[in-house]
Amino acid sequence: MPSRIKPPMGEDNGWWWEQAARDKLVIQRCASCEVLRHPPRPMCDGCRSLEWDFVEACGRGSLASFTVLHHPQVPGYEYPLAIGLVDLEEGTRIVTQLVDCERDDITIGMPLEALIHRDDDGFKLPVFRPARESEA
Amino acid sequence: MPSTLRNQAAIAGIGQTPYSKKSGVSELSLACQAVSAAIDDAGVRPDEVDGVVTYLLDSTDEVEVARAVGLGDLSFFSQVNYGGGAAIGLVHEAAMAVASGVARNVVVYRGMNGRSGQRMGAGVSGNIITSDVIHWSWYITYGMMTPASWVAMIAQRYMQEYGATSEHLAHIAIAQRNHALNNPNAAGYGKPLSMDDYMASRLVADPLRLYDCCQETDGGCAMLITSAERAKDLRHPPAEIRGVVQASPRGQEQMTSFYREELTSLPEMELAAKLVYEQSGLGPDDIDAACLYDAFTPEVLMQLESFGFCGKGEAKDFIDGGKALTVGGRLPNNTHGGLLSEAYLHGLNNVVEGVRLIRGSSCNQPEGVEHVLMSAAVGVPTSALILGKAGGP
Ligand SMILES: [Zn+2]
């Protein structure tokens, strides 16, 4: 069974995927000025501090834009493949997969919630689905 | 203060190979053929060429071309980064070299087996961990690995915000295909495209359909840049460089500048427009024709706004069903067919067409062209160029 292409695990990004493997969606935070940033980078572009930690995201967000991919079809992925650009409640943006929805359910601005998806080979990554009404 | 590059250099020679889906020759061969044709077109000897510039993504190094073509002693060689964003960066390098006296005759080229060899749509991956590989991994891991997928994300939001539809995109695709019908070198030659054909074509990356996406091409093209003074003595009317700039605004990434506040405009093109108008002393009203980078149709809509031909969100109306972008319209655009319908030579073939428009030799030549605007790739660190006729303002 082909599986998805895995991210390289470098100093600047590997820690984020390790948190995903522990079922957490996290956001890097400058330890000096406390500004959040994503994707992670080694230096804060506001105060140039190299010190950082991270916070766990609340998991709520809204859809800033999206695409649904049809072609080419790469082994290890299922098509049509819905990809979302999500504004997290904390203020950062993330590119992610949209699950539990059809093309016609997807609208810019819709509320979303995060969950951790586990591939058959055990790899975990944060994805988003339409927010459940009961939680609204 | 604007730079001093205005009117210092000119494009004096253009050359290209046949464009095909399978060249059957090496990328080095394509580059050599294109460079050789550009030198002959200008009417300079190979040993007079002392500068060579290409894309960082080109597989053929400058010295390989120089050795194969028999160029002279080189005092300037360089490669420009960021894929199609380099298309005009090459001209920028050459113009600076000529203006500063570092080199006298600079050739720029792109030779690629873009269909039969490494395809852009195949995505990107690598084994060595660099910041570049990590950058792409935020998207590839999720399955977003083609230029179409990255551009679709921006196009979707833009189209929803301003009410642009598939019909508007189709009008751009069809206008350029109609241009290609007069261009025997074009992939779209002899292949008319109707609205029905467009609507029936498959979705690639929603909202992009097949005909919103550029060609994949085997071929090469090249240009020779020299001083504006010298160009006057060469074979063709020179295409003088009124303004040439690179632009990468704060927060810029490669293809995925998704984290900027503004998702419905192109900050890199707005910066390029500001700089190129400033340097040239010209504005949108002075531009008679354009070759706006068109790897994907929505990029044309958005750039019409970046370069000030209309206000934000007005491009769908500005194009007037495609009529504004054809001969006789306000802004004939990609009169050779562009990347959509002529060939995808990473944008450099659009610059070659810009030179033809100044010479008056386009296969769809509009009347009275004094100034032509060209842009390089959208969504990356990019570049822009305004060419003018010798003796003009
Ligand atoms: Zn900071």
Coordinates of C-alpha atoms and ligand atoms in Angstrom, one line a residue:
Chain A
M1 CA 0.0 0.0 0.0
P2 CA 1.5 3.3 -1.0
S3 CA 1.4 5.9 1.8
R4 CA 1.6 9.7 1.8
I5 CA 4.9 11.6 1.3
K6 CA 6.3 12.2 4.7
P7 CA 7.8 15.6 5.8
P8 CA 11.5 15.8 6.4
M9 CA 12.1 16.0 10.2
G10 CA 14.5 19.0 10.5
E11 CA 15.4 21.1 13.5
D12 CA 12.9 23.8 12.5
N13 CA 9.9 21.6 11.8
G14 CA 10.3 18.0 13.2
W15 CA 9.0 19.0 16.6
W16 CA 5.7 20.1 15.2
W17 CA 5.1 16.7 13.6
E18 CA 6.1 15.0 16.9
Q19 CA 3.3 16.9 18.6
A20 CA 0.9 15.8 15.9
A21 CA 2.0 12.2 16.6
R22 CA 0.9 12.9 20.2
D23 CA -2.5 14.0 18.9
K24 CA -1.8 17.7 19.4
L25 CA -2.2 20.6 17.0
V26 CA 0.3 23.2 18.2
I27 CA 1.4 26.7 17.3
Q28 CA 4.9 28.0 17.7
R29 CA 5.2 31.0 20.0
C30 CA 8.0 33.5 20.4
A31 CA 9.3 33.2 24.0
S32 CA 10.2 36.9 24.0
C33 CA 7.3 38.8 22.5
E34 CA 4.8 35.9 22.6
V35 CA 3.7 36.3 19.0
L36 CA 2.4 33.1 17.5
R37 CA 3.8 32.0 14.1
H38 CA 3.1 29.3 11.5
P39 CA 4.7 27.6 9.7
P40 CA 7.5 27.4 12.3
R41 CA 10.7 29.3 11.7
P42 CA 13.8 29.6 13.9
M43 CA 13.7 33.3 14.4
C44 CA 10.9 35.7 15.3
D45 CA 10.4 38.2 12.5
G46 CA 9.1 40.8 15.0
C47 CA 11.8 40.8 17.7
R48 CA 14.5 38.4 16.2
S49 CA 14.5 36.2 19.3
L50 CA 15.7 32.7 18.7
E51 CA 13.8 31.5 21.8
W52 CA 10.5 29.9 21.3
D53 CA 8.0 27.4 22.8
F54 CA 4.5 26.4 21.6
V55 CA 0.9 26.4 22.6
E56 CA -1.8 23.9 21.9
A57 CA -4.4 25.3 19.5
C58 CA -8.1 25.2 20.6
G59 CA -8.8 23.5 17.3
R60 CA -11.5 26.0 16.2
G61 CA -11.1 27.9 13.0
S62 CA -12.7 29.2 9.8
L63 CA -12.0 28.5 6.2
A64 CA -10.0 31.3 4.4
S65 CA -9.8 29.5 1.1
F66 CA -9.8 26.0 -0.4
T67 CA -9.2 23.8 -3.4
V68 CA -10.3 20.3 -4.4
L69 CA -7.7 18.4 -6.2
H70 CA -8.6 16.0 -9.0
H71 CA -5.4 15.6 -11.1
P72 CA -2.7 14.4 -11.0
Q73 CA -3.5 11.6 -8.6
V74 CA -0.6 10.7 -6.5
P75 CA -0.4 7.2 -4.9
G76 CA -1.0 7.4 -1.1
Y77 CA -3.7 10.1 -1.4
E78 CA -7.5 9.8 -2.0
Y79 CA -9.2 11.9 -4.6
P80 CA -11.0 14.2 -4.9
L81 CA -8.8 15.7 -2.2
A82 CA -10.1 18.7 -0.4
I83 CA -7.4 21.1 0.9
G84 CA -8.2 24.0 3.1
L85 CA -6.5 27.2 4.2
V86 CA -7.7 27.7 7.8
D87 CA -7.7 30.8 10.0
L88 CA -7.2 29.4 13.5
E89 CA -9.0 31.2 16.3
E90 CA -5.5 32.0 17.7
G91 CA -4.8 34.1 14.6
T92 CA -2.3 31.9 12.6
R93 CA -3.2 30.2 9.3
I94 CA -2.6 26.6 8.4
V95 CA -2.9 24.5 5.2
T96 CA -4.7 21.3 6.0
Q97 CA -7.0 18.6 4.6
L98 CA -10.8 19.0 4.9
V99 CA -12.5 15.8 5.8
D100 CA -16.1 14.6 6.4
C101 CA -17.5 17.0 3.8
E102 CA -18.4 17.0 0.1
R103 CA -17.4 19.7 -2.4
D104 CA -20.8 21.4 -2.2
D105 CA -20.6 21.6 1.6
I106 CA -17.5 23.7 1.5
T107 CA -17.8 27.5 1.7
I108 CA -15.3 30.2 2.5
G109 CA -15.9 31.4 6.0
M110 CA -17.4 28.1 7.3
P111 CA -16.5 27.2 10.9
L112 CA -14.2 24.2 11.2
E113 CA -12.8 22.0 13.9
A114 CA -9.5 20.1 14.1
L115 CA -9.0 16.4 14.6
I116 CA -5.9 14.2 14.3
H117 CA -6.0 11.8 11.4
R118 CA -4.1 8.5 11.5
D119 CA -2.9 6.9 8.3
D120 CA -2.8 3.1 7.9
D121 CA 0.9 3.2 8.4
G122 CA 0.5 5.1 11.7
F123 CA 1.5 8.5 10.5
K124 CA -0.6 11.2 12.2
L125 CA -1.5 14.7 11.0
P126 CA -4.0 17.4 11.9
V127 CA -7.0 17.7 9.6
F128 CA -10.2 19.8 9.8
R129 CA -13.9 19.0 9.5
P130 CA -17.0 21.2 9.5
A131 CA -17.7 22.3 13.1
R132 CA -20.5 20.3 14.8
E133 CA -23.5 22.4 15.5
S134 CA -23.8 21.2 19.1
E135 CA -20.6 23.0 19.9
A136 CA -21.6 26.2 18.3
Chain B
M1 CA 15.2 57.5 -6.0
P2 CA 14.5 55.3 -9.0
S3 CA 17.4 53.3 -10.4
T4 CA 19.4 54.5 -13.3
L5 CA 18.7 51.5 -15.6
R6 CA 16.1 53.3 -17.7
N7 CA 17.1 53.2 -21.4
Q8 CA 20.6 51.9 -20.8
A9 CA 20.1 48.5 -22.5
A10 CA 18.1 46.9 -25.2
I11 CA 17.1 43.5 -26.4
A12 CA 18.7 43.1 -29.8
G13 CA 18.3 39.5 -30.6
I14 CA 15.7 36.7 -30.1
G15 CA 15.9 33.0 -30.8
Q16 CA 13.9 29.9 -30.3
T17 CA 13.8 26.3 -31.2
P18 CA 10.6 24.5 -32.4
Y19 CA 8.3 23.9 -29.5
S20 CA 7.1 20.3 -29.1
K21 CA 6.0 17.6 -26.7
K22 CA 9.1 15.5 -27.4
S23 CA 12.2 17.2 -28.6
G24 CA 14.3 14.1 -28.9
V25 CA 17.4 16.1 -28.0
S26 CA 19.1 17.2 -24.8
E27 CA 18.3 20.3 -22.8
L28 CA 21.9 21.5 -23.6
S29 CA 21.1 21.1 -27.3
L30 CA 17.9 23.2 -26.9
A31 CA 19.7 25.9 -25.0
C32 CA 22.5 26.0 -27.6
Q33 CA 20.1 26.2 -30.6
A34 CA 18.2 29.0 -29.0
V35 CA 21.3 31.0 -28.0
S36 CA 22.8 30.5 -31.4
A37 CA 19.6 31.8 -33.1
A38 CA 19.5 34.9 -30.8
I39 CA 23.1 35.8 -31.6
D40 CA 22.4 35.4 -35.4
D41 CA 19.2 37.4 -35.1
A42 CA 21.1 40.3 -33.4
G43 CA 23.9 40.0 -35.9
V44 CA 26.8 39.7 -33.5
R45 CA 29.6 37.1 -33.6
P46 CA 29.6 34.4 -30.9
D47 CA 33.0 35.5 -29.6
E48 CA 31.5 39.0 -28.9
V49 CA 29.3 37.5 -26.3
D50 CA 30.8 38.0 -22.8
G51 CA 27.9 37.5 -20.5
V52 CA 25.5 34.5 -19.9
V53 CA 22.5 34.3 -17.6
T54 CA 20.0 31.5 -17.1
Y55 CA 17.5 30.2 -14.6
L56 CA 18.7 28.4 -11.4
L57 CA 16.3 25.7 -12.4
D58 CA 17.8 25.3 -15.9
S59 CA 19.8 22.0 -16.1
T60 CA 22.4 23.6 -18.4
D61 CA 25.1 25.7 -16.8
E62 CA 26.3 28.9 -18.4
V63 CA 29.7 27.5 -19.3
E64 CA 28.3 24.5 -21.0
V65 CA 26.4 26.7 -23.4
A66 CA 29.4 29.0 -23.8
R67 CA 31.6 26.1 -24.7
A68 CA 29.2 24.4 -27.1
V69 CA 28.2 27.6 -29.0
G70 CA 31.8 29.0 -29.0
L71 CA 31.1 32.2 -27.0
G72 CA 34.0 34.5 -26.1
D73 CA 35.8 35.2 -22.8
L74 CA 33.0 35.6 -20.2
S75 CA 33.2 38.4 -17.7
F76 CA 29.6 37.9 -16.4
F77 CA 27.6 34.7 -15.6
S78 CA 24.7 34.3 -13.3
Q79 CA 21.6 32.2 -12.5
V80 CA 18.4 33.5 -11.2
N81 CA 16.2 31.7 -8.6
Y82 CA 12.5 31.2 -8.2
G83 CA 11.2 29.2 -11.2
G84 CA 9.2 31.4 -13.6
G85 CA 9.9 34.4 -11.3
A86 CA 13.3 34.5 -13.0
A87 CA 11.9 35.0 -16.5
I88 CA 12.6 38.7 -16.4
G89 CA 15.2 38.5 -13.6
L90 CA 17.4 37.3 -16.5
V91 CA 16.9 40.5 -18.4
H92 CA 17.4 42.4 -15.2
E93 CA 20.8 40.8 -14.6
A94 CA 21.8 41.4 -18.2
A95 CA 20.7 45.0 -18.2
M96 CA 22.6 45.7 -15.0
A97 CA 25.7 44.1 -16.4
V98 CA 25.5 46.1 -19.6
A99 CA 24.7 49.4 -17.9
S100 CA 27.6 49.0 -15.5
G101 CA 30.1 48.0 -18.2
V102 CA 30.6 44.6 -16.7
A103 CA 29.7 43.0 -20.0
R104 CA 28.9 44.2 -23.5
N105 CA 26.8 41.4 -25.0
V106 CA 24.8 39.2 -22.7
V107 CA 22.8 36.1 -23.7
V108 CA 19.9 34.8 -21.6
Y109 CA 18.3 31.4 -22.2
R110 CA 16.0 28.7 -21.0
G111 CA 16.1 25.2 -22.6
M112 CA 13.8 22.5 -21.1
N113 CA 12.3 19.2 -21.9
G114 CA 9.3 20.3 -19.9
R115 CA 7.0 17.6 -21.3
S116 CA 9.2 14.6 -22.1
G117 CA 11.6 15.2 -19.2
Q118 CA 11.0 16.4 -15.7
R119 CA 7.4 17.7 -15.5
M120 CA 6.4 20.6 -13.2
G121 CA 3.2 18.9 -12.4
A122 CA 5.1 16.0 -11.0
G123 CA 5.6 18.0 -7.9
V124 CA 8.7 18.5 -5.8
S125 CA 10.6 16.4 -3.3
G126 CA 14.1 15.9 -2.0
N127 CA 16.2 13.9 0.3
I128 CA 18.4 16.5 1.9
I129 CA 16.7 18.7 4.6
T130 CA 16.9 22.3 3.7
S131 CA 14.7 25.3 4.5
D132 CA 13.4 24.9 1.0
V133 CA 12.4 21.3 1.4
I134 CA 10.8 22.0 4.7
H135 CA 8.8 24.8 3.1
W136 CA 7.4 22.5 0.4
S137 CA 6.7 19.8 3.0
W138 CA 3.9 21.8 4.7
Y139 CA 1.9 21.3 1.5
I140 CA 3.2 18.1 -0.1
T141 CA 2.5 16.1 3.1
Y142 CA -1.2 17.1 2.6
G143 CA -1.1 16.2 -1.1
M144 CA -0.7 19.7 -2.4
M145 CA 2.2 19.3 -4.7
T146 CA 1.5 21.0 -8.1
P147 CA 1.7 24.7 -9.2
A148 CA -2.0 24.3 -10.1
S149 CA -2.9 23.4 -6.5
W150 CA -1.1 26.3 -5.0
V151 CA -2.5 28.8 -7.4
A152 CA -6.0 27.4 -7.0
M153 CA -6.0 28.3 -3.3
I154 CA -5.5 32.0 -4.1
A155 CA -7.8 32.0 -7.2
Q156 CA -10.7 30.5 -5.2
R157 CA -10.8 33.3 -2.6
Y158 CA -10.2 36.0 -5.3
M159 CA -13.0 34.7 -7.4
Q160 CA -15.5 34.4 -4.6
E161 CA -14.6 37.8 -3.2
Y162 CA -15.1 39.6 -6.5
G163 CA -17.7 37.4 -8.3
A164 CA -15.3 36.2 -11.0
T165 CA -16.5 33.0 -12.6
S166 CA -15.4 30.1 -14.8
E167 CA -16.8 32.1 -17.8
H168 CA -14.3 34.9 -17.0
L169 CA -11.4 32.5 -16.9
A170 CA -12.6 30.9 -20.1
H171 CA -12.6 34.3 -21.9
I172 CA -8.9 34.6 -21.1
A173 CA -8.1 31.0 -22.3
I174 CA -10.1 31.5 -25.5
A175 CA -8.7 34.9 -26.3
Q176 CA -5.2 33.5 -26.1
R177 CA -6.1 30.4 -28.0
N178 CA -7.4 32.6 -30.8
H179 CA -4.0 34.3 -30.9
A180 CA -2.3 30.9 -31.2
L181 CA -4.4 30.0 -34.2
N182 CA -2.2 32.5 -36.1
N183 CA 1.1 31.2 -34.6
P184 CA 2.5 28.0 -36.4
N185 CA 4.9 27.5 -33.5
A186 CA 2.1 27.4 -30.9
A187 CA 0.8 24.2 -29.3
G188 CA -2.7 25.7 -29.9
Y189 CA -2.1 26.2 -33.6
G190 CA -5.0 24.6 -35.5
K191 CA -6.9 23.8 -32.3
P192 CA -9.7 26.3 -31.8
L193 CA -11.2 26.4 -28.3
S194 CA -14.9 27.1 -27.6
M195 CA -16.7 27.9 -24.4
D196 CA -18.3 24.4 -24.6
D197 CA -14.9 22.8 -24.9
Y198 CA -13.7 24.8 -21.9
M199 CA -16.7 23.9 -19.7
A200 CA -16.5 20.3 -20.7
S201 CA -12.8 20.0 -19.7
R202 CA -11.9 18.3 -16.5
L203 CA -11.3 20.0 -13.2
V204 CA -7.6 19.8 -12.2
A205 CA -7.6 21.8 -9.0
D206 CA -11.0 23.5 -8.3
P207 CA -11.6 26.1 -9.6
L208 CA -8.9 25.4 -12.3
R209 CA -9.9 23.3 -15.3
L210 CA -7.5 21.8 -17.8
Y211 CA -7.7 24.9 -20.1
D212 CA -6.9 27.2 -17.2
C213 CA -3.4 25.6 -17.1
C214 CA -0.4 26.3 -19.3
Q215 CA 1.2 24.0 -21.7
E216 CA 4.1 21.6 -20.9
T217 CA 6.7 22.0 -23.5
D218 CA 10.1 20.8 -24.9
G219 CA 12.0 23.7 -26.3
G220 CA 14.4 26.6 -25.8
C221 CA 14.4 30.3 -26.3
A222 CA 17.0 33.0 -25.8
M223 CA 17.7 36.7 -26.2
L224 CA 20.7 38.9 -26.6
I225 CA 20.9 42.1 -24.5
T226 CA 23.4 44.9 -25.3
S227 CA 23.7 48.6 -24.7
A228 CA 20.9 50.8 -26.2
E229 CA 23.6 52.6 -28.1
R230 CA 25.1 49.5 -29.7
A231 CA 21.6 48.0 -30.4
K232 CA 20.9 50.8 -32.8
D233 CA 23.7 49.5 -35.1
L234 CA 22.5 45.9 -35.1
R235 CA 20.1 44.1 -37.5
H236 CA 16.7 44.8 -36.0
P237 CA 14.9 47.8 -34.5
P238 CA 16.0 47.6 -30.8
A239 CA 13.5 46.9 -28.0
E240 CA 14.8 49.4 -25.4
I241 CA 14.5 48.6 -21.8
R242 CA 12.5 51.4 -20.2
G243 CA 12.3 49.7 -16.9
V244 CA 13.3 46.3 -15.5
V245 CA 12.9 45.2 -11.9
Q246 CA 12.7 42.3 -9.4
A247 CA 10.2 42.3 -6.6
S248 CA 9.8 40.3 -3.4
P249 CA 7.7 42.0 -0.8
R250 CA 7.7 41.3 3.0
G251 CA 6.2 37.9 3.8
Q252 CA 6.8 36.5 0.3
E253 CA 7.2 32.7 -0.1
Q254 CA 7.5 30.4 -3.1
M255 CA 4.1 29.8 -4.6
T256 CA 2.4 29.6 -1.2
S257 CA 2.2 33.1 0.3
F258 CA -0.9 32.1 2.1
Y259 CA -0.1 33.8 5.3
R260 CA -0.3 37.4 4.2
E261 CA -3.2 39.5 5.4
E262 CA -4.3 40.1 1.8
L263 CA -5.4 36.9 -0.1
T264 CA -7.2 38.6 -3.0
S265 CA -4.3 40.5 -4.5
L266 CA -0.7 39.9 -5.6
P267 CA 1.7 41.9 -3.4
E268 CA 4.7 40.8 -5.4
M269 CA 3.1 42.1 -8.6
E270 CA 2.0 45.3 -6.9
L271 CA 5.6 45.9 -5.8
A272 CA 6.8 45.0 -9.3
A273 CA 4.3 47.5 -10.9
K274 CA 5.3 50.3 -8.5
L275 CA 9.0 49.8 -9.2
V276 CA 8.8 49.3 -13.0
Y277 CA 6.5 52.3 -13.4
E278 CA 8.8 54.4 -11.2
Q279 CA 11.9 53.4 -13.1
S280 CA 10.4 53.9 -16.5
G281 CA 8.5 57.1 -15.8
L282 CA 5.5 55.4 -17.4
G283 CA 2.1 54.3 -16.2
P284 CA -0.6 51.9 -17.2
D285 CA -2.0 54.5 -19.7
D286 CA 1.3 54.3 -21.6
I287 CA 1.1 50.6 -22.1
D288 CA -0.2 49.5 -25.5
A289 CA 0.2 45.7 -25.2
A290 CA 1.3 43.2 -22.6
C291 CA 2.6 39.7 -22.0
L292 CA 1.4 39.0 -18.5
Y293 CA 2.6 35.7 -17.0
D294 CA -0.1 33.2 -17.7
A295 CA 0.7 29.8 -16.2
F296 CA -2.9 29.9 -15.0
T297 CA -5.8 32.1 -16.2
P298 CA -6.7 33.7 -12.8
E299 CA -3.2 35.1 -12.7
V300 CA -4.0 37.3 -15.7
L301 CA -7.1 38.7 -14.1
M302 CA -5.3 39.5 -10.9
Q303 CA -2.3 41.1 -12.6
L304 CA -4.6 43.5 -14.6
E305 CA -5.4 44.9 -11.2
S306 CA -1.8 44.8 -9.8
F307 CA -0.5 46.8 -12.8
G308 CA -3.3 49.3 -12.5
F309 CA -5.3 48.7 -15.7
C310 CA -8.4 48.6 -13.6
G311 CA -9.4 48.7 -9.9
K312 CA -9.5 45.8 -7.4
G313 CA -12.1 43.3 -8.4
E314 CA -12.8 45.0 -11.7
A315 CA -10.7 42.7 -14.0
K316 CA -13.6 40.5 -14.8
D317 CA -15.4 43.5 -16.3
F318 CA -12.3 45.0 -17.8
I319 CA -11.6 42.0 -20.0
D320 CA -15.0 42.5 -21.7
G321 CA -15.6 38.9 -22.6
G322 CA -11.9 38.7 -23.7
K323 CA -12.2 41.5 -26.3
A324 CA -10.1 43.9 -24.3
L325 CA -7.2 41.4 -24.4
T326 CA -7.1 40.9 -28.2
V327 CA -5.9 43.0 -31.2
G328 CA -8.0 46.2 -31.3
G329 CA -8.9 45.9 -27.6
R330 CA -7.5 48.1 -24.8
L331 CA -4.7 45.7 -23.9
P332 CA -3.7 43.0 -26.4
N333 CA -2.2 40.3 -24.2
N334 CA 0.0 37.4 -25.1
T335 CA -0.6 37.8 -28.8
H336 CA 1.5 34.7 -29.5
G337 CA -0.8 32.5 -27.4
G338 CA 1.2 32.8 -24.2
L339 CA 2.1 30.1 -21.8
L340 CA -1.5 28.8 -22.1
S341 CA -1.5 28.3 -25.8
E342 CA 1.9 28.8 -27.3
A343 CA 4.4 27.0 -25.0
Y344 CA 5.6 26.9 -21.5
L345 CA 9.3 28.0 -21.5
H346 CA 9.1 29.2 -17.9
G347 CA 7.8 32.6 -19.1
L348 CA 10.8 33.5 -21.3
N349 CA 8.8 32.9 -24.5
N350 CA 6.5 35.7 -23.4
V351 CA 9.4 38.1 -23.2
V352 CA 10.4 37.0 -26.7
E353 CA 6.9 37.9 -27.9
G354 CA 7.2 41.3 -26.2
V355 CA 10.3 42.0 -28.4
R356 CA 8.3 41.1 -31.5
L357 CA 5.5 43.4 -30.5
I358 CA 8.0 46.3 -30.3
R359 CA 9.5 45.3 -33.7
G360 CA 6.1 45.0 -35.2
S361 CA 6.5 41.4 -36.1
S362 CA 4.0 39.6 -33.9
C363 CA 1.7 37.1 -35.7
N364 CA -1.1 39.2 -34.2
Q365 CA 0.5 42.7 -34.4
P366 CA -1.6 45.5 -33.1
E367 CA -1.3 49.0 -34.6
G368 CA 1.0 51.6 -33.0
V369 CA 2.7 49.7 -30.2
E370 CA 5.1 52.0 -28.4
H371 CA 5.4 50.3 -25.0
V372 CA 4.9 46.6 -24.0
L373 CA 4.7 45.4 -20.4
M374 CA 5.8 41.9 -19.4
S375 CA 5.7 40.1 -16.1
A376 CA 7.3 37.0 -14.7
A377 CA 5.7 34.3 -12.5
V378 CA 3.0 35.0 -10.0
G379 CA 3.1 34.0 -6.3
V380 CA 6.9 33.9 -6.2
P381 CA 9.7 36.4 -6.0
T382 CA 9.2 37.9 -9.4
S383 CA 10.2 40.5 -12.0
A384 CA 8.7 42.9 -14.6
L385 CA 9.8 44.7 -17.7
I386 CA 8.7 47.5 -20.0
L387 CA 10.1 47.7 -23.5
G388 CA 9.8 50.7 -25.8
K389 CA 10.7 51.6 -29.4
A390 CA 14.0 53.3 -30.0
G391 CA 13.7 57.0 -30.2
G392 CA 10.5 56.9 -28.1
P393 CA 9.9 58.6 -24.8
Ligands
ZN1 ZN 9.3 37.8 19.1

